[in-house]
Amino acid sequence: MTAVQLNTMNTELWKSIGAIADSEPLMARLTKYAKKLVKEKNDSALMTKEEFFAKLDRAEKQSGRCFSNIEELDKYIRSL
């Protein structure tokens, strides 16, 4: 994104915030959504489509383990 595009988007954001600043319910919704976006940005579990498929490709190349029941799986997980 170019500096001009970023500046335009920033200006639009502040104008929109200014337009709803006098409405407490709208500001509460905006604050809640902004917090959600920050959490999403900081979530290390999120990945791009390319990262997801690369991870799948790596997993397919590794040998897998099979468990005949949940107890075996649980025992294996606890041993890690």
Coordinates of C-alpha atoms in Angstrom, one line a residue:
M1 CA 0.0 0.0 0.0
T2 CA 1.4 3.4 -1.0
A3 CA 1.8 6.2 1.5
V4 CA -1.0 8.2 -0.3
Q5 CA -3.4 5.3 0.0
L6 CA -2.5 4.8 3.7
N7 CA -3.0 8.5 4.3
T8 CA -6.3 8.5 2.6
M9 CA -7.5 5.5 4.5
N10 CA -6.3 7.1 7.8
T11 CA -8.2 10.3 7.0
E12 CA -11.4 8.4 6.2
L13 CA -11.1 6.4 9.4
W14 CA -10.7 9.5 11.6
K15 CA -13.6 11.3 9.7
S16 CA -15.8 8.2 10.4
I17 CA -14.8 8.1 14.1
G18 CA -15.6 11.8 14.3
A19 CA -19.0 11.3 12.8
I20 CA -20.0 8.7 15.4
A21 CA -18.1 10.2 18.4
D22 CA -21.2 11.7 19.9
S23 CA -23.0 8.3 20.0
E24 CA -22.1 6.2 23.0
P25 CA -23.6 3.0 21.6
L26 CA -21.8 3.3 18.3
M27 CA -18.5 4.2 20.0
A28 CA -18.9 1.1 22.3
R29 CA -19.4 -1.1 19.2
L30 CA -16.4 0.5 17.5
T31 CA -14.2 0.0 20.5
K32 CA -15.3 -3.7 20.8
Y33 CA -14.5 -4.2 17.1
A34 CA -11.1 -2.5 17.4
K35 CA -10.2 -4.8 20.3
K36 CA -11.2 -7.8 18.2
L37 CA -9.0 -6.6 15.4
V38 CA -6.0 -6.1 17.7
K39 CA -6.5 -9.6 19.1
E40 CA -6.7 -11.0 15.6
K41 CA -3.5 -9.2 14.6
N42 CA -1.7 -10.5 17.6
D43 CA -3.0 -14.1 17.3
S44 CA 0.1 -16.2 16.2
A45 CA -2.2 -19.1 15.3
L46 CA -3.5 -17.1 12.3
M47 CA -1.8 -17.8 9.0
T48 CA -2.2 -17.0 5.4
K49 CA -3.6 -19.4 2.8
E50 CA -0.2 -20.1 1.5
E51 CA 1.2 -20.8 5.0
F52 CA -1.7 -23.1 5.7
F53 CA -1.1 -25.2 2.5
A54 CA 2.6 -25.2 3.1
K55 CA 2.0 -26.6 6.5
L56 CA -0.3 -29.3 5.1
D57 CA 2.4 -30.2 2.5
R58 CA 5.0 -30.6 5.3
A59 CA 2.6 -32.7 7.3
E60 CA 1.9 -35.1 4.4
K61 CA 5.6 -35.8 4.1
Q62 CA 5.9 -36.9 7.7
S63 CA 5.1 -40.3 9.0
G64 CA 1.9 -40.5 11.0
R65 CA 0.8 -42.3 14.1
C66 CA -2.4 -44.3 14.4
F67 CA -4.2 -44.9 17.7
S68 CA -6.8 -47.7 18.2
N69 CA -8.6 -45.8 21.0
I70 CA -8.7 -42.5 22.9
E71 CA -6.7 -43.9 25.8
E72 CA -3.7 -44.6 23.6
L73 CA -3.9 -41.1 22.2
D74 CA -4.2 -39.6 25.6
K75 CA -1.2 -41.6 26.9
Y76 CA 0.8 -40.5 23.9
I77 CA 0.0 -36.8 24.4
R78 CA 0.8 -37.0 28.1
S79 CA 4.2 -38.5 27.3
L80 CA 5.2 -35.5 25.1

